[in-house]
Each structure stands twice: as structure tokens, then as C-alpha cells.
């Protein structure tokens, strides 16, 4: 199945499974508003279907992340990324995932991010 994201002003409004021919008919709006997305791509890595195993052919990685409603489509970098979870977090290429200003602790946990103190709290 091929998936397409409908983009309006750089924001994903809808994601559907469809053939390119159907998108091209215009029945779901202007075909140029629809951008293909890969259900098997996250963090810039292509994974084998229904697994957490990276595929051997990383040329199949498409647009860094599977699109979700509310995600941003960055047309310059041709990638999708999630909404910013906290004001202090920054987007990081090549994964196009948000990174906290302080790394997640490697021991203990689980932790949650406290934006007020800019720290991870157990």
C-alpha cells in the first residue's frame, strides 16, 4: 500500500492509503497537495515491514518519517517531522526527530521532561 499526506501550508492535514493513479484523478483535491510518505520510515531509517529491523536497502527510506496529521512537511529538505514537543527542543537532521537540550539519562528511569527546569525528572 502506498500512503500519501495532504499538505496545506507545510502542515499535514490528512494521510490516506491510495494508488498514485487515484491521487492523480483529483478526486481528493489538487494532486500537487499530496506527498508520498512511507509507513516503514522513521528517524531517517527504513525498517522491514511490521518489524523494528532496519532494511538492507536504505534507499527505501522516504522523507525521514512517516507523516502524521499535524506533522510538518519541510519541502526544502523533503522530510516530515512531528510537532515540537517542548519549546526548548530542537529538530535534528538526519533523523528529523526532536532532541532535548539535555540527553536522556542512561541509567534509572523512567524519566519525563520538565520544561521549567530544563531537566529529566524520575
Short mmCIF file of N, CA and C in Angstrom, two decimals:
data_model
loop_
_atom_site.label_atom_id
_atom_site.label_comp_id
_atom_site.label_asym_id
_atom_site.label_seq_id
_atom_site.Cartn_x
_atom_site.Cartn_y
_atom_site.Cartn_z
N UNK A 1 0.85 -1.18 0.00
CA UNK A 1 0.00 0.00 0.00
C UNK A 1 0.89 1.24 0.00
N UNK A 2 0.51 2.21 -0.78
CA UNK A 2 1.20 3.48 -0.83
C UNK A 2 0.41 4.49 0.00
N UNK A 3 1.11 5.31 0.76
CA UNK A 3 0.46 6.32 1.60
C UNK A 3 0.83 7.71 1.11
N UNK A 4 -0.13 8.61 1.22
CA UNK A 4 0.06 9.99 0.80
C UNK A 4 -0.44 10.92 1.90
N UNK A 5 0.28 12.02 2.08
CA UNK A 5 -0.10 13.05 3.05
C UNK A 5 -0.57 14.28 2.29
N UNK A 6 -1.70 14.84 2.72
CA UNK A 6 -2.20 16.08 2.13
C UNK A 6 -1.57 17.24 2.89
N UNK A 7 -0.89 18.11 2.17
CA UNK A 7 -0.14 19.20 2.76
C UNK A 7 -0.82 20.54 2.47
N UNK A 8 -1.04 21.33 3.52
CA UNK A 8 -1.55 22.68 3.38
C UNK A 8 -0.65 23.61 4.17
N UNK A 9 -0.01 24.53 3.48
CA UNK A 9 0.93 25.47 4.11
C UNK A 9 1.96 24.77 4.98
N UNK A 10 2.46 23.63 4.48
CA UNK A 10 3.53 22.91 5.16
C UNK A 10 3.09 22.00 6.29
N UNK A 11 1.78 21.89 6.55
CA UNK A 11 1.27 21.05 7.64
C UNK A 11 0.44 19.90 7.06
N UNK A 12 0.64 18.70 7.61
CA UNK A 12 -0.11 17.52 7.16
C UNK A 12 -1.53 17.61 7.70
N UNK A 13 -2.50 17.59 6.78
CA UNK A 13 -3.91 17.65 7.14
C UNK A 13 -4.58 16.29 7.12
N UNK A 14 -4.05 15.37 6.31
CA UNK A 14 -4.67 14.06 6.17
C UNK A 14 -3.62 13.10 5.63
N UNK A 15 -3.80 11.81 5.94
CA UNK A 15 -2.95 10.76 5.40
C UNK A 15 -3.87 9.64 4.95
N UNK A 16 -3.69 9.21 3.70
CA UNK A 16 -4.53 8.14 3.16
C UNK A 16 -3.67 7.10 2.45
N UNK A 17 -4.21 5.89 2.37
CA UNK A 17 -3.62 4.85 1.54
C UNK A 17 -4.30 4.89 0.18
N UNK A 18 -3.51 5.03 -0.87
CA UNK A 18 -4.09 5.13 -2.21
C UNK A 18 -3.02 4.85 -3.25
N UNK A 19 -3.47 4.58 -4.47
CA UNK A 19 -2.56 4.45 -5.60
C UNK A 19 -2.30 5.84 -6.17
N UNK A 20 -1.13 6.02 -6.76
CA UNK A 20 -0.78 7.30 -7.40
C UNK A 20 -1.82 7.69 -8.45
N UNK A 21 -2.34 6.69 -9.18
CA UNK A 21 -3.35 6.96 -10.20
C UNK A 21 -4.59 7.61 -9.60
N UNK A 22 -5.00 7.15 -8.41
CA UNK A 22 -6.17 7.74 -7.74
C UNK A 22 -5.88 9.18 -7.34
N UNK A 23 -4.72 9.44 -6.76
CA UNK A 23 -4.35 10.80 -6.38
C UNK A 23 -4.38 11.70 -7.62
N UNK A 24 -3.86 11.19 -8.73
CA UNK A 24 -3.78 11.96 -9.97
C UNK A 24 -5.14 12.31 -10.56
N UNK A 25 -6.21 11.59 -10.17
CA UNK A 25 -7.54 11.91 -10.71
C UNK A 25 -8.07 13.24 -10.18
N UNK A 26 -7.57 13.69 -9.05
CA UNK A 26 -8.05 14.93 -8.45
C UNK A 26 -9.30 14.75 -7.61
N UNK A 27 -9.75 13.52 -7.43
CA UNK A 27 -10.96 13.28 -6.63
C UNK A 27 -10.78 13.65 -5.16
N UNK A 28 -9.55 13.71 -4.69
CA UNK A 28 -9.29 14.09 -3.30
C UNK A 28 -8.59 15.45 -3.22
N UNK A 29 -8.78 16.25 -4.26
CA UNK A 29 -8.18 17.59 -4.28
C UNK A 29 -7.01 17.65 -5.24
N UNK A 30 -6.37 18.78 -5.22
CA UNK A 30 -5.24 19.04 -6.11
C UNK A 30 -4.16 17.99 -5.91
N UNK A 31 -3.81 17.23 -6.94
CA UNK A 31 -2.79 16.19 -6.80
C UNK A 31 -1.45 16.72 -6.28
N UNK A 32 -1.14 17.98 -6.56
CA UNK A 32 0.15 18.52 -6.10
C UNK A 32 0.17 18.75 -4.59
N UNK A 33 -0.99 18.69 -3.93
CA UNK A 33 -1.05 18.85 -2.47
C UNK A 33 -0.73 17.55 -1.74
N UNK A 34 -0.64 16.45 -2.47
CA UNK A 34 -0.41 15.13 -1.87
C UNK A 34 1.04 14.71 -2.06
N UNK A 35 1.68 14.31 -0.96
CA UNK A 35 3.09 13.91 -0.97
C UNK A 35 3.18 12.49 -0.43
N UNK A 36 3.89 11.63 -1.13
CA UNK A 36 4.04 10.25 -0.69
C UNK A 36 4.82 10.18 0.62
N UNK A 37 4.40 9.25 1.49
CA UNK A 37 5.08 9.02 2.76
C UNK A 37 5.23 7.52 2.95
N UNK A 38 6.21 7.10 3.72
CA UNK A 38 6.47 5.68 3.91
C UNK A 38 6.18 5.26 5.35
N UNK A 39 5.26 4.31 5.48
CA UNK A 39 4.90 3.77 6.79
C UNK A 39 6.10 3.09 7.46
N UNK A 40 7.08 2.69 6.67
CA UNK A 40 8.23 1.94 7.19
C UNK A 40 9.46 2.81 7.43
N UNK A 41 9.31 4.11 7.37
CA UNK A 41 10.46 5.00 7.59
C UNK A 41 10.23 5.81 8.86
N UNK A 42 11.22 5.78 9.74
CA UNK A 42 11.19 6.63 10.94
C UNK A 42 12.63 6.93 11.34
N UNK A 43 12.83 8.15 11.75
CA UNK A 43 14.17 8.57 12.15
C UNK A 43 15.18 8.50 11.02
N UNK A 44 14.68 8.60 9.78
CA UNK A 44 15.56 8.56 8.61
C UNK A 44 16.00 7.16 8.22
N UNK A 45 15.43 6.14 8.86
CA UNK A 45 15.82 4.75 8.59
C UNK A 45 14.62 3.98 8.07
N UNK A 46 14.87 3.17 7.04
CA UNK A 46 13.84 2.28 6.51
C UNK A 46 13.87 0.97 7.30
N UNK A 47 12.70 0.56 7.79
CA UNK A 47 12.56 -0.70 8.53
C UNK A 47 11.75 -1.70 7.70
N UNK A 48 12.12 -2.97 7.84
CA UNK A 48 11.34 -4.01 7.17
C UNK A 48 9.90 -3.93 7.68
N UNK A 49 8.92 -4.21 6.82
CA UNK A 49 7.52 -4.08 7.22
C UNK A 49 7.20 -4.87 8.49
N UNK A 50 6.45 -4.21 9.38
CA UNK A 50 5.96 -4.80 10.63
C UNK A 50 7.07 -5.30 11.55
N UNK A 51 8.26 -4.67 11.49
CA UNK A 51 9.37 -5.06 12.36
C UNK A 51 10.10 -3.81 12.85
N UNK A 52 11.04 -4.03 13.73
CA UNK A 52 11.97 -2.98 14.15
C UNK A 52 13.36 -3.28 13.59
N UNK A 53 13.39 -4.02 12.48
CA UNK A 53 14.64 -4.41 11.85
C UNK A 53 14.94 -3.50 10.67
N UNK A 54 16.06 -2.76 10.73
CA UNK A 54 16.41 -1.93 9.58
C UNK A 54 16.59 -2.78 8.33
N UNK A 55 16.07 -2.28 7.21
CA UNK A 55 16.23 -2.98 5.95
C UNK A 55 17.64 -2.83 5.41
N UNK A 56 18.03 -3.77 4.56
CA UNK A 56 19.38 -3.71 3.98
C UNK A 56 19.46 -2.64 2.89
N UNK A 57 18.32 -2.24 2.31
CA UNK A 57 18.31 -1.23 1.25
C UNK A 57 17.78 0.09 1.81
N UNK A 58 18.68 0.90 2.33
CA UNK A 58 18.27 2.16 2.93
C UNK A 58 17.86 3.22 1.90
N UNK A 59 18.00 2.91 0.62
CA UNK A 59 17.48 3.84 -0.39
C UNK A 59 15.95 3.89 -0.34
N UNK A 60 15.34 2.93 0.36
CA UNK A 60 13.88 2.90 0.50
C UNK A 60 13.39 3.87 1.58
N UNK A 61 14.29 4.41 2.40
CA UNK A 61 13.89 5.40 3.41
C UNK A 61 13.34 6.62 2.68
N UNK A 62 12.13 7.03 3.05
CA UNK A 62 11.46 8.10 2.32
C UNK A 62 11.04 9.22 3.27
N UNK A 63 11.60 10.39 3.08
CA UNK A 63 11.21 11.62 3.77
C UNK A 63 11.32 11.55 5.28
N UNK A 64 12.31 10.80 5.76
CA UNK A 64 12.74 10.75 7.16
C UNK A 64 11.76 10.12 8.13
N UNK A 65 10.48 10.43 8.04
CA UNK A 65 9.48 9.90 8.97
C UNK A 65 8.15 9.73 8.26
N UNK A 66 7.38 8.76 8.75
CA UNK A 66 6.01 8.61 8.26
C UNK A 66 5.23 9.85 8.68
N UNK A 67 4.45 10.40 7.78
CA UNK A 67 3.68 11.60 8.08
C UNK A 67 2.51 11.29 9.00
N UNK A 68 2.23 12.22 9.89
CA UNK A 68 1.05 12.14 10.74
C UNK A 68 0.31 13.46 10.68
N UNK A 69 -0.97 13.43 10.97
CA UNK A 69 -1.75 14.67 10.97
C UNK A 69 -1.13 15.63 11.98
N UNK A 70 -0.91 16.86 11.54
CA UNK A 70 -0.27 17.87 12.38
C UNK A 70 1.23 17.94 12.21
N UNK A 71 1.82 16.97 11.52
CA UNK A 71 3.26 16.99 11.26
C UNK A 71 3.58 18.12 10.28
N UNK A 72 4.85 18.50 10.26
CA UNK A 72 5.34 19.47 9.30
C UNK A 72 5.95 18.74 8.11
N UNK A 73 5.66 19.27 6.93
CA UNK A 73 6.36 18.82 5.73
C UNK A 73 7.31 19.95 5.35
N UNK A 74 8.61 19.68 5.43
CA UNK A 74 9.64 20.64 5.06
C UNK A 74 10.01 20.36 3.61
N UNK A 75 9.47 21.17 2.71
CA UNK A 75 9.68 20.94 1.28
C UNK A 75 11.13 21.17 0.86
N UNK A 76 11.83 22.04 1.54
CA UNK A 76 13.23 22.30 1.18
C UNK A 76 14.08 21.06 1.43
N UNK A 77 13.88 20.42 2.59
CA UNK A 77 14.64 19.21 2.93
C UNK A 77 13.90 17.93 2.54
N UNK A 78 12.66 18.06 2.06
CA UNK A 78 11.84 16.94 1.62
C UNK A 78 11.68 15.90 2.72
N UNK A 79 11.24 16.36 3.92
CA UNK A 79 11.09 15.49 5.08
C UNK A 79 9.81 15.83 5.85
N UNK A 80 9.34 14.84 6.60
CA UNK A 80 8.24 15.04 7.55
C UNK A 80 8.82 14.97 8.96
N UNK A 81 8.28 15.79 9.87
CA UNK A 81 8.64 15.66 11.28
C UNK A 81 7.48 16.06 12.17
N UNK A 82 7.47 15.48 13.37
CA UNK A 82 6.40 15.66 14.35
C UNK A 82 6.37 17.09 14.88
N UNK A 83 5.24 17.49 15.48
CA UNK A 83 5.20 18.81 16.14
C UNK A 83 6.22 18.88 17.27
N UNK A 84 6.72 20.06 17.53
CA UNK A 84 7.71 20.27 18.58
C UNK A 84 7.08 19.97 19.95
N UNK A 85 7.65 19.02 20.72
CA UNK A 85 7.04 18.64 21.99
C UNK A 85 7.22 19.68 23.10
N UNK A 86 8.34 20.40 23.08
CA UNK A 86 8.64 21.42 24.09
C UNK A 86 9.39 22.56 23.40
N UNK A 87 9.19 23.79 23.86
CA UNK A 87 9.87 24.94 23.21
C UNK A 87 11.39 24.83 23.19
N UNK A 88 11.99 24.17 24.16
CA UNK A 88 13.45 24.11 24.23
C UNK A 88 14.06 23.04 23.32
N UNK A 89 13.25 22.13 22.79
CA UNK A 89 13.77 21.04 21.98
C UNK A 89 14.05 21.53 20.56
N UNK A 90 15.07 20.95 19.93
CA UNK A 90 15.44 21.33 18.57
C UNK A 90 15.36 20.12 17.65
N UNK A 91 15.04 20.41 16.40
CA UNK A 91 14.95 19.34 15.39
C UNK A 91 16.37 18.98 14.96
N UNK A 92 16.59 17.70 14.74
CA UNK A 92 17.93 17.22 14.45
C UNK A 92 17.96 16.39 13.16
N UNK A 93 18.71 16.89 12.19
CA UNK A 93 18.94 16.09 10.97
C UNK A 93 20.10 15.15 11.26
N UNK A 94 20.18 13.97 10.69
CA UNK A 94 19.37 13.45 9.60
C UNK A 94 18.13 12.68 10.04
N UNK A 95 17.90 12.56 11.36
CA UNK A 95 16.75 11.79 11.82
C UNK A 95 15.45 12.58 11.74
N UNK A 96 15.54 13.89 11.79
CA UNK A 96 14.37 14.77 11.82
C UNK A 96 13.46 14.41 12.97
N UNK A 97 14.10 14.15 14.12
CA UNK A 97 13.40 13.93 15.37
C UNK A 97 13.81 15.04 16.34
N UNK A 98 12.95 15.34 17.29
CA UNK A 98 13.21 16.40 18.26
C UNK A 98 14.17 15.91 19.33
N UNK A 99 15.11 16.76 19.71
CA UNK A 99 16.11 16.42 20.71
C UNK A 99 16.02 17.41 21.88
N UNK A 100 16.04 16.85 23.09
CA UNK A 100 16.05 17.69 24.29
C UNK A 100 17.41 18.36 24.42
N UNK A 101 17.48 19.52 25.09
CA UNK A 101 18.77 20.18 25.27
C UNK A 101 19.71 19.42 26.20
N UNK A 102 19.15 18.45 26.95
CA UNK A 102 19.92 17.61 27.86
C UNK A 102 19.64 16.16 27.48
N UNK A 103 20.66 15.34 27.26
CA UNK A 103 20.42 13.94 26.87
C UNK A 103 19.60 13.18 27.92
N UNK A 104 18.81 12.23 27.44
CA UNK A 104 18.04 11.36 28.32
C UNK A 104 19.02 10.55 29.17
N UNK A 105 18.79 10.43 30.49
CA UNK A 105 19.72 9.68 31.35
C UNK A 105 19.85 8.22 30.92
N UNK A 106 21.05 7.70 31.02
CA UNK A 106 21.31 6.33 30.58
C UNK A 106 21.04 5.30 31.67
N UNK A 107 20.82 5.74 32.89
CA UNK A 107 20.52 4.82 33.99
C UNK A 107 19.25 5.27 34.71
N UNK A 108 18.64 4.32 35.42
CA UNK A 108 17.43 4.64 36.18
C UNK A 108 16.25 4.85 35.26
N UNK A 109 15.32 5.65 35.75
CA UNK A 109 14.15 5.98 34.95
C UNK A 109 12.95 5.13 35.30
N UNK A 110 11.85 5.31 34.65
CA UNK A 110 11.68 6.19 33.51
C UNK A 110 11.69 7.67 33.92
N UNK A 111 11.93 8.52 32.95
CA UNK A 111 12.01 9.95 33.18
C UNK A 111 11.02 10.68 32.29
N UNK A 112 10.60 11.85 32.75
CA UNK A 112 9.80 12.75 31.93
C UNK A 112 10.53 14.09 31.86
N UNK A 113 10.29 14.82 30.80
CA UNK A 113 10.95 16.11 30.61
C UNK A 113 10.21 17.19 31.39
N UNK A 114 10.96 17.99 32.13
CA UNK A 114 10.42 19.14 32.86
C UNK A 114 10.93 20.39 32.19
N UNK A 115 10.07 21.03 31.44
CA UNK A 115 10.47 22.21 30.66
C UNK A 115 10.89 23.36 31.56
N UNK A 116 10.26 23.51 32.72
CA UNK A 116 10.57 24.62 33.61
C UNK A 116 12.01 24.55 34.13
N UNK A 117 12.48 23.34 34.42
CA UNK A 117 13.84 23.19 34.95
C UNK A 117 14.83 22.73 33.89
N UNK A 118 14.32 22.49 32.68
CA UNK A 118 15.16 22.02 31.57
C UNK A 118 15.93 20.76 31.98
N UNK A 119 15.19 19.80 32.57
CA UNK A 119 15.84 18.58 33.04
C UNK A 119 14.87 17.39 32.97
N UNK A 120 15.46 16.20 33.05
CA UNK A 120 14.69 14.96 33.12
C UNK A 120 14.38 14.68 34.58
N UNK A 121 13.13 14.31 34.87
CA UNK A 121 12.70 14.05 36.24
C UNK A 121 12.19 12.62 36.32
N UNK A 122 12.66 11.90 37.36
CA UNK A 122 12.25 10.50 37.56
C UNK A 122 10.80 10.42 37.99
#
